[in-house]
Amino acid sequence: MTPISILFVCMGNICRSPLAEGIFRHLVTEAGLTGRFTVDSAGTGGWHEGEPPDRRSIATAQSHGIDIAGQRARRIRPTDFNGFDLILAMDRDNLATLGKIAPPEANIRLFGDAALGTGEDIPDPYYGGPDGFELVYTRLLTGCSSLLEALGVERASCSGNTSSVR
């Protein structure tokens, strides 16, 4: 069975998307579904390429038993658009940026639509304090849990190597 591949995207790949990647990966592991998903994160900008996530993202994840310290920021690549089944933008600005550079067949969605069903943006906590990171964690955990449940059920109901994620 071909794994479902998901890419979480924010602006610099140091706050929201690494948290989303870490949370989703943790949930997948807890559910015993490690081989069924490929998970990564990227940024629309390259300012932080090669750097670890923001220390506040690392601390927030760690306080919930998730280690994201080994992740490194990267910028989205052209190959990502065909290499991932689902690309989830954290907010409308990043969604618009991705839409300008992606081929038409790329499956790009707003995290707030695909995972939360609310259409909300996940706010960038970069210029705030720890409370903002905790709020982002809570929204991402809710969305990632719903997404895993939907994709796990969806994949289980599919036959062969196809996925109805697209």
Coordinates of N, CA, C and O in Angstrom, one line a residue:
M1 N 0.8 -1.2 0.0 CA 0.0 0.0 0.0 C 0.9 1.2 0.0 O 1.8 1.4 0.8
T2 N 0.7 2.1 -0.9 CA 1.4 3.4 -1.0 C 1.0 4.3 0.1 O -0.2 4.5 0.3
P3 N 1.9 4.9 0.9 CA 1.6 5.8 1.9 C 0.9 7.1 1.4 O 1.2 7.5 0.3
I4 N 0.1 7.6 2.2 CA -0.5 9.0 1.9 C 0.6 10.0 2.3 O 1.1 9.9 3.5
S5 N 0.9 10.9 1.5 CA 2.0 11.9 1.8 C 1.3 13.2 2.0 O 0.5 13.7 1.2
I6 N 1.7 13.9 3.1 CA 1.2 15.2 3.5 C 2.3 16.1 3.8 O 3.2 15.8 4.5
L7 N 2.2 17.3 3.3 CA 3.1 18.4 3.5 C 2.4 19.6 4.2 O 1.4 20.1 3.6
F8 N 2.9 20.0 5.3 CA 2.3 21.1 6.0 C 3.2 22.3 5.7 O 4.4 22.2 5.7
V9 N 2.6 23.5 5.4 CA 3.3 24.6 4.9 C 2.9 25.9 5.7 O 1.7 26.2 5.8
C10 N 3.9 26.6 6.1 CA 3.7 28.0 6.7 C 4.7 28.9 6.0 O 5.3 28.5 5.0
M11 N 5.0 30.1 6.6 CA 5.8 31.0 5.9 C 7.3 30.6 6.0 O 8.0 30.5 5.0
G12 N 7.8 30.4 7.2 CA 9.3 30.2 7.3 C 9.7 28.8 7.7 O 10.8 28.5 7.8
N13 N 8.7 28.0 8.0 CA 8.9 26.6 8.4 C 9.6 26.5 9.7 O 10.5 25.6 9.9
I14 N 9.3 27.4 10.7 CA 9.9 27.3 12.0 C 8.9 27.3 13.1 O 9.3 27.0 14.2
C15 N 7.6 27.7 12.9 CA 6.6 27.7 13.9 C 5.5 26.7 13.7 O 5.4 25.7 14.4
R16 N 4.6 27.1 12.8 CA 3.4 26.3 12.7 C 3.6 25.0 12.0 O 3.1 23.9 12.4
S17 N 4.2 25.0 10.8 CA 4.3 23.7 10.0 C 5.2 22.7 10.7 O 4.8 21.5 10.7
P18 N 6.3 23.1 11.4 CA 7.0 22.0 12.1 C 6.2 21.4 13.3 O 6.2 20.2 13.5
L19 N 5.4 22.3 13.9 CA 4.5 21.7 15.0 C 3.5 20.8 14.4 O 3.2 19.7 14.9
A20 N 2.9 21.2 13.2 CA 1.9 20.3 12.6 C 2.5 19.0 12.2 O 1.9 17.9 12.4
E21 N 3.7 19.1 11.6 CA 4.4 17.8 11.2 C 4.6 16.9 12.4 O 4.4 15.7 12.4
G22 N 5.1 17.5 13.5 CA 5.4 16.8 14.7 C 4.2 16.2 15.3 O 4.2 15.0 15.7
I23 N 3.1 16.9 15.4 CA 1.9 16.4 16.0 C 1.3 15.3 15.1 O 0.9 14.3 15.6
F24 N 1.3 15.5 13.8 CA 0.7 14.5 12.9 C 1.5 13.2 13.0 O 1.0 12.1 13.1
R25 N 2.8 13.4 13.0 CA 3.7 12.2 13.0 C 3.5 11.4 14.4 O 3.5 10.2 14.4
H26 N 3.4 12.2 15.4 CA 3.2 11.6 16.8 C 1.8 10.8 16.8 O 1.8 9.7 17.3
L27 N 0.8 11.4 16.3 CA -0.5 10.8 16.2 C -0.5 9.5 15.4 O -1.1 8.5 15.8
V28 N 0.2 9.6 14.3 CA 0.3 8.4 13.4 C 1.0 7.3 14.1 O 0.6 6.1 14.1
T29 N 2.1 7.6 14.8 CA 2.9 6.6 15.6 C 2.0 6.0 16.7 O 2.0 4.8 16.8
E30 N 1.3 6.9 17.4 CA 0.4 6.4 18.5 C -0.6 5.4 17.9 O -1.0 4.5 18.6
A31 N -1.1 5.7 16.7 CA -2.2 4.9 16.1 C -1.7 3.6 15.5 O -2.4 2.8 15.0
G32 N -0.3 3.5 15.4 CA 0.3 2.3 14.8 C 0.2 2.3 13.3 O 0.1 1.3 12.7
L33 N 0.2 3.5 12.7 CA 0.0 3.7 11.3 C 1.2 4.3 10.6 O 1.1 4.8 9.5
T34 N 2.4 4.1 11.2 CA 3.6 4.7 10.7 C 3.9 4.4 9.2 O 4.2 5.4 8.5
G35 N 3.7 3.2 8.7 CA 4.0 2.9 7.3 C 2.9 3.5 6.4 O 3.1 3.4 5.2
R36 N 1.8 4.0 6.9 CA 0.7 4.4 6.0 C 0.8 5.9 5.7 O 0.0 6.4 4.8
F37 N 1.7 6.7 6.3 CA 1.8 8.1 6.0 C 3.3 8.5 5.8 O 4.1 8.0 6.5
T38 N 3.5 9.5 5.0 CA 4.7 10.2 4.8 C 4.4 11.6 5.2 O 3.5 12.2 4.6
V39 N 5.1 12.2 6.1 CA 4.8 13.6 6.6 C 6.0 14.4 6.5 O 7.1 14.0 6.9
D40 N 5.9 15.7 6.1 CA 7.0 16.7 6.1 C 6.4 18.0 6.2 O 5.1 18.2 6.3
S41 N 7.2 19.0 6.3 CA 6.8 20.4 6.4 C 7.8 21.3 5.6 O 8.9 20.9 5.4
A42 N 7.3 22.5 5.2 CA 8.1 23.4 4.4 C 7.6 24.8 4.6 O 6.5 25.0 5.1
G43 N 8.4 25.8 4.1 CA 8.0 27.2 4.2 C 7.9 27.7 2.8 O 8.5 27.3 1.9
T44 N 7.1 28.8 2.6 CA 7.0 29.5 1.4 C 8.2 30.4 1.2 O 8.5 30.8 0.1
G45 N 8.8 30.7 2.3 CA 10.1 31.5 2.2 C 11.3 30.7 2.7 O 11.1 29.7 3.4
G46 N 12.4 31.2 2.3 CA 13.6 30.4 2.6 C 14.5 31.1 3.7 O 15.7 30.7 3.8
W47 N 14.0 32.0 4.4 CA 14.8 32.8 5.4 C 15.5 31.9 6.4 O 16.6 32.2 6.9
H48 N 14.9 30.8 6.8 CA 15.4 30.0 7.9 C 15.9 28.6 7.4 O 16.1 27.7 8.3
E49 N 16.1 28.4 6.2 CA 16.5 27.1 5.7 C 17.7 26.5 6.5 O 18.7 27.2 6.8
G50 N 17.5 25.3 6.9 CA 18.6 24.6 7.6 C 18.5 24.8 9.1 O 19.2 24.1 9.9
E51 N 17.7 25.7 9.6 CA 17.6 26.0 11.0 C 16.6 25.1 11.7 O 15.6 24.6 11.0
P52 N 16.7 24.8 13.0 CA 15.7 24.1 13.7 C 14.5 24.9 13.9 O 14.5 26.2 13.7
P53 N 13.4 24.3 14.3 CA 12.2 25.1 14.6 C 12.4 26.2 15.7 O 13.4 26.1 16.4
D54 N 11.6 27.2 15.7 CA 11.7 28.2 16.7 C 11.7 27.5 18.1 O 11.0 26.6 18.3
R55 N 12.5 28.1 19.0 CA 12.7 27.5 20.3 C 11.3 27.3 21.1 O 11.1 26.4 21.8
R56 N 10.4 28.3 20.8 CA 9.1 28.2 21.5 C 8.2 27.1 20.9 O 7.5 26.5 21.6
S57 N 8.4 26.8 19.6 CA 7.7 25.7 19.0 C 8.2 24.4 19.6 O 7.5 23.4 19.9
I58 N 9.6 24.3 19.7 CA 10.2 23.1 20.3 C 9.7 22.9 21.7 O 9.3 21.8 22.1
A59 N 9.7 24.0 22.5 CA 9.3 23.9 23.9 C 7.8 23.5 24.0 O 7.5 22.7 24.9
T60 N 7.0 24.1 23.2 CA 5.5 23.7 23.2 C 5.3 22.3 22.9 O 4.6 21.5 23.6
A61 N 6.0 21.8 21.8 CA 5.8 20.4 21.5 C 6.4 19.5 22.6 O 5.7 18.5 23.0
Q62 N 7.5 19.9 23.1 CA 8.1 19.1 24.2 C 7.2 19.0 25.4 O 7.1 17.9 26.0
S63 N 6.5 20.0 25.7 CA 5.6 20.0 26.9 C 4.5 19.1 26.7 O 3.8 18.7 27.7
H64 N 4.3 18.6 25.5 CA 3.2 17.7 25.2 C 3.8 16.3 24.7 O 3.1 15.5 24.2
G65 N 5.1 16.1 25.0 CA 5.7 14.8 24.8 C 6.1 14.6 23.3 O 6.2 13.4 22.9
I66 N 6.2 15.7 22.5 CA 6.6 15.5 21.1 C 7.9 16.2 20.9 O 8.1 17.4 21.3
D67 N 8.9 15.5 20.2 CA 10.2 16.1 20.0 C 10.3 16.5 18.5 O 10.2 15.7 17.6
I68 N 10.4 17.8 18.3 CA 10.6 18.3 16.9 C 11.9 19.0 16.7 O 12.2 19.6 15.7
A69 N 12.8 18.9 17.7 CA 14.1 19.6 17.7 C 15.0 19.1 16.5 O 15.8 19.9 16.1
G70 N 14.8 17.9 16.0 CA 15.6 17.4 14.9 C 15.2 17.9 13.6 O 15.9 17.7 12.6
Q71 N 14.0 18.5 13.5 CA 13.6 19.0 12.2 C 14.4 20.2 11.7 O 15.0 20.9 12.6
R72 N 14.5 20.4 10.4 CA 15.2 21.6 9.9 C 14.3 22.2 8.8 O 13.7 21.6 8.0
A73 N 14.3 23.6 8.9 CA 13.5 24.3 8.0 C 13.9 24.2 6.5 O 15.1 24.1 6.3
R74 N 13.0 24.1 5.7 CA 13.3 24.1 4.2 C 12.2 24.9 3.5 O 11.1 25.1 4.0
R75 N 12.6 25.3 2.3 CA 11.6 26.0 1.4 C 10.9 25.0 0.6 O 11.5 24.0 0.2
I76 N 9.7 25.3 0.2 CA 9.0 24.4 -0.7 C 9.7 24.3 -2.0 O 10.3 25.3 -2.5
R77 N 9.7 23.1 -2.6 CA 10.4 22.8 -3.9 C 9.4 22.5 -4.9 O 8.3 22.0 -4.6
P78 N 9.7 22.8 -6.2 CA 8.8 22.4 -7.3 C 8.4 20.9 -7.3 O 7.2 20.6 -7.5
T79 N 9.3 20.1 -6.9 CA 8.9 18.6 -6.8 C 7.9 18.3 -5.8 O 7.3 17.2 -5.8
D80 N 7.8 19.1 -4.8 CA 6.8 18.9 -3.7 C 5.4 18.8 -4.2 O 4.5 18.1 -3.7
F81 N 5.1 19.6 -5.2 CA 3.7 19.7 -5.7 C 3.2 18.4 -6.3 O 2.0 18.1 -6.3
N82 N 4.1 17.7 -6.9 CA 3.7 16.4 -7.4 C 4.1 15.2 -6.5 O 3.6 14.1 -6.6
G83 N 4.9 15.5 -5.5 CA 5.4 14.5 -4.6 C 4.5 14.2 -3.4 O 4.7 13.3 -2.7
F84 N 3.6 15.2 -3.2 CA 2.7 15.0 -2.0 C 1.3 14.9 -2.4 O 0.8 15.6 -3.3
D85 N 0.6 14.0 -1.8 CA -0.9 13.8 -2.1 C -1.7 15.0 -1.6 O -2.7 15.4 -2.2
L86 N -1.3 15.6 -0.5 CA -2.0 16.7 0.1 C -1.0 17.7 0.7 O -0.1 17.4 1.4
I87 N -1.2 19.0 0.3 CA -0.4 20.1 0.8 C -1.3 21.0 1.6 O -2.3 21.5 1.0
L88 N -1.0 21.2 2.8 CA -1.9 22.0 3.7 C -1.2 23.3 4.1 O -0.2 23.3 4.9
A89 N -1.8 24.4 3.7 CA -1.3 25.7 4.0 C -1.9 26.2 5.4 O -3.1 26.0 5.6
M90 N -1.1 26.8 6.2 CA -1.5 27.2 7.5 C -2.4 28.4 7.5 O -3.2 28.6 8.4
D91 N -2.3 29.2 6.5 CA -3.2 30.4 6.4 C -3.4 30.8 4.9 O -2.8 30.2 4.0
R92 N -4.3 31.8 4.7 CA -4.7 32.2 3.3 C -3.5 32.8 2.6 O -3.4 32.7 1.4
D93 N -2.6 33.5 3.3 CA -1.5 34.1 2.6 C -0.6 33.1 2.0 O -0.1 33.2 0.8
N94 N -0.3 32.0 2.8 CA 0.6 30.9 2.3 C -0.2 30.1 1.2 O 0.4 29.7 0.2
L95 N -1.5 30.0 1.4 CA -2.3 29.3 0.3 C -2.2 30.1 -1.0 O -2.0 29.4 -2.0
A96 N -2.3 31.4 -0.9 CA -2.2 32.2 -2.2 C -0.8 32.1 -2.8 O -0.7 32.0 -4.0
T97 N 0.2 32.1 -2.0 CA 1.6 32.0 -2.5 C 1.8 30.6 -3.2 O 2.3 30.6 -4.3
L98 N 1.3 29.6 -2.5 CA 1.4 28.3 -3.1 C 0.6 28.2 -4.4 O 1.1 27.6 -5.4
G99 N -0.6 28.8 -4.5 CA -1.4 28.8 -5.7 C -0.7 29.4 -6.8 O -0.9 29.0 -8.0
K100 N 0.1 30.4 -6.6 CA 0.8 31.1 -7.7 C 2.0 30.3 -8.3 O 2.4 30.5 -9.4
I101 N 2.5 29.4 -7.5 CA 3.7 28.7 -8.0 C 3.5 27.2 -8.3 O 4.3 26.5 -8.8
A102 N 2.3 26.7 -7.9 CA 2.0 25.3 -8.1 C 1.4 25.0 -9.4 O 0.7 25.8 -10.0
P103 N 1.6 23.8 -9.9 CA 0.9 23.3 -11.1 C -0.6 23.1 -10.8 O -0.9 22.9 -9.6
P104 N -1.4 23.1 -11.8 CA -2.9 23.0 -11.6 C -3.3 21.7 -10.9 O -4.3 21.7 -10.2
E105 N -2.5 20.6 -11.1 CA -2.9 19.3 -10.5 C -2.5 19.2 -9.1 O -2.9 18.2 -8.4
A106 N -1.8 20.1 -8.5 CA -1.4 20.0 -7.1 C -2.6 20.1 -6.2 O -3.6 20.9 -6.4
N107 N -2.6 19.3 -5.1 CA -3.8 19.3 -4.2 C -3.4 20.1 -3.0 O -2.8 19.6 -2.0
I108 N -3.7 21.4 -3.1 CA -3.3 22.4 -2.0 C -4.6 22.8 -1.3 O -5.6 23.2 -2.0
R109 N -4.6 22.7 0.0 CA -5.8 23.1 0.7 C -5.4 23.9 2.0 O -4.3 23.9 2.4
L110 N -6.3 24.7 2.5 CA -6.1 25.4 3.7 C -6.3 24.4 4.9 O -7.3 23.7 4.9
F111 N -5.4 24.4 5.8 CA -5.5 23.5 6.9 C -6.9 23.7 7.6 O -7.5 22.7 8.0
G112 N -7.3 24.9 7.8 CA -8.5 25.2 8.5 C -9.8 24.6 7.8 O -10.8 24.3 8.4
D113 N -9.7 24.4 6.5 CA -10.8 23.8 5.7 C -10.6 22.3 5.8 O -11.6 21.6 6.2
A114 N -9.5 21.8 5.4 CA -9.3 20.3 5.3 C -9.3 19.6 6.6 O -9.8 18.5 6.7
A115 N -8.7 20.2 7.6 CA -8.5 19.5 8.9 C -9.5 19.9 10.0 O -9.9 19.1 10.8
L116 N -9.8 21.2 10.0 CA -10.7 21.7 11.0 C -12.2 21.9 10.6 O -13.1 21.9 11.4
G117 N -12.4 22.0 9.2 CA -13.7 22.3 8.7 C -14.3 23.6 9.1 O -15.5 23.9 8.9
T118 N -13.4 24.5 9.5 CA -13.9 25.9 9.9 C -13.5 27.0 9.0 O -14.0 28.1 9.0
G119 N -12.5 26.7 8.1 CA -12.0 27.7 7.2 C -11.1 28.7 7.9 O -10.7 29.7 7.2
E120 N -10.7 28.5 9.1 CA -9.9 29.5 9.8 C -8.5 29.4 9.4 O -8.0 28.3 9.0
D121 N -7.8 30.5 9.6 CA -6.3 30.5 9.5 C -5.7 30.1 10.8 O -6.3 30.4 11.9
I122 N -4.6 29.4 10.7 CA -3.8 29.1 11.9 C -2.9 30.3 12.1 O -2.1 30.6 11.3
P123 N -3.1 31.1 13.2 CA -2.3 32.3 13.4 C -0.8 32.1 13.6 O -0.4 31.1 14.2
D124 N -0.1 33.0 13.0 CA 1.4 32.9 13.2 C 1.8 33.4 14.6 O 1.6 34.6 14.9
P125 N 2.3 32.5 15.4 CA 2.6 32.9 16.8 C 4.0 33.6 16.9 O 4.4 34.0 18.1
Y126 N 4.7 33.8 15.9 CA 6.1 34.2 15.9 C 6.4 35.5 16.7 O 7.3 35.6 17.5
Y127 N 5.5 36.5 16.6 CA 5.7 37.8 17.3 C 5.1 37.8 18.6 O 5.1 38.9 19.3
G128 N 4.5 36.7 19.1 CA 3.8 36.7 20.4 C 4.6 35.9 21.4 O 5.8 35.6 21.2
G129 N 3.9 35.6 22.5 CA 4.5 34.8 23.6 C 4.1 33.4 23.6 O 3.5 32.9 22.6
P130 N 4.4 32.7 24.6 CA 4.1 31.2 24.8 C 2.6 30.9 24.6 O 2.3 29.8 24.1
D131 N 1.8 31.8 25.0 CA 0.3 31.5 24.9 C -0.1 31.3 23.5 O -0.9 30.5 23.2
G132 N 0.5 32.1 22.6 CA 0.2 32.0 21.2 C 0.6 30.6 20.6 O -0.1 30.0 19.8
F133 N 1.7 30.2 21.0 CA 2.2 28.8 20.6 C 1.3 27.7 21.1 O 1.1 26.8 20.4
E134 N 0.9 27.9 22.4 CA 0.0 26.9 22.9 C -1.4 26.9 22.2 O -1.9 25.8 22.0
L135 N -1.9 28.0 21.9 CA -3.1 28.1 21.1 C -3.0 27.4 19.7 O -3.8 26.7 19.3
V136 N -1.8 27.7 19.1 CA -1.6 27.1 17.8 C -1.5 25.6 17.9 O -2.0 24.8 17.2
Y137 N -0.8 25.1 19.0 CA -0.7 23.7 19.2 C -2.1 23.1 19.4 O -2.3 22.0 18.8
T138 N -2.9 23.7 20.1 CA -4.3 23.2 20.4 C -5.1 23.1 19.1 O -5.7 22.0 18.8
R139 N -5.0 24.1 18.2 CA -5.7 24.1 17.0 C -5.1 23.0 16.0 O -5.9 22.3 15.4
L140 N -3.8 22.9 16.0 CA -3.2 21.9 15.2 C -3.5 20.5 15.6 O -3.7 19.6 14.8
L141 N -3.5 20.3 16.9 CA -3.8 18.9 17.5 C -5.2 18.5 17.1 O -5.5 17.4 16.7
T142 N -6.2 19.5 17.3 CA -7.5 19.2 16.9 C -7.6 18.8 15.4 O -8.2 17.8 15.0
G143 N -7.0 19.6 14.6 CA -7.1 19.4 13.1 C -6.3 18.2 12.7 O -6.8 17.4 11.9
C144 N -5.2 17.9 13.2 CA -4.4 16.7 12.9 C -5.1 15.5 13.3 O -5.1 14.4 12.6
S145 N -5.8 15.5 14.5 CA -6.5 14.3 14.9 C -7.7 14.1 14.0 O -7.9 12.9 13.6
S146 N -8.4 15.1 13.6 CA -9.5 14.9 12.6 C -9.0 14.4 11.3 O -9.6 13.6 10.7
L147 N -7.9 15.0 10.8 CA -7.4 14.6 9.5 C -6.9 13.2 9.5 O -7.2 12.4 8.6
L148 N -6.3 12.7 10.6 CA -5.8 11.3 10.7 C -7.0 10.4 10.7 O -7.0 9.4 10.0
E149 N -8.0 10.8 11.4 CA -9.2 9.9 11.5 C -9.9 9.8 10.1 O -10.2 8.7 9.6
A150 N -10.0 11.0 9.4 CA -10.6 11.0 8.1 C -9.8 10.2 7.1 O -10.3 9.4 6.3
L151 N -8.5 10.4 7.1 CA -7.6 9.7 6.1 C -7.4 8.3 6.4 O -7.3 7.5 5.5
G152 N -7.4 7.9 7.7 CA -7.3 6.5 8.1 C -8.5 5.7 7.6 O -8.4 4.6 7.1
V153 N -9.6 6.3 7.8 CA -10.9 5.6 7.4 C -11.0 5.6 5.9 O -11.3 4.6 5.3
E154 N -10.6 6.7 5.3 CA -10.7 6.8 3.8 C -9.8 5.8 3.2 O -10.2 5.1 2.2
R155 N -8.6 5.7 3.7 CA -7.6 4.8 3.1 C -8.0 3.3 3.3 O -7.9 2.5 2.4
A156 N -8.6 3.1 4.5 CA -9.0 1.7 4.8 C -10.2 1.3 3.9 O -10.3 0.1 3.5
S157 N -11.0 2.2 3.4 CA -12.1 1.9 2.5 C -11.7 1.8 1.0 O -12.5 1.4 0.2
C158 N -10.5 2.2 0.7 CA -10.0 2.2 -0.7 C -9.4 0.8 -1.0 O -8.9 0.1 -0.1
S159 N -9.5 0.4 -2.2 CA -8.8 -0.8 -2.6 C -7.6 -0.5 -3.4 O -7.5 0.5 -4.1
G160 N -6.6 -1.4 -3.4 CA -5.4 -1.2 -4.2 C -4.5 -0.1 -3.6 O -4.6 0.2 -2.4
N161 N -3.8 0.5 -4.5 CA -2.8 1.6 -4.1 C -3.4 3.0 -4.3 O -2.6 3.9 -4.3
T162 N -4.6 3.1 -4.5 CA -5.2 4.5 -4.8 C -5.6 5.1 -3.5 O -5.9 4.4 -2.5
S163 N -5.7 6.4 -3.5 CA -6.1 7.1 -2.3 C -7.1 8.2 -2.8 O -6.9 8.8 -3.9
S164 N -8.1 8.4 -2.0 CA -9.1 9.4 -2.4 C -8.8 10.8 -1.8 O -9.7 11.6 -1.7
V165 N -7.5 11.0 -1.4 CA -7.1 12.3 -0.8 C -7.2 13.4 -1.9 O -7.6 14.5 -1.6
R166 N -6.9 13.1 -3.1 CA -6.9 14.1 -4.1 C -8.3 14.5 -4.6 O -9.2 13.9 -4.7

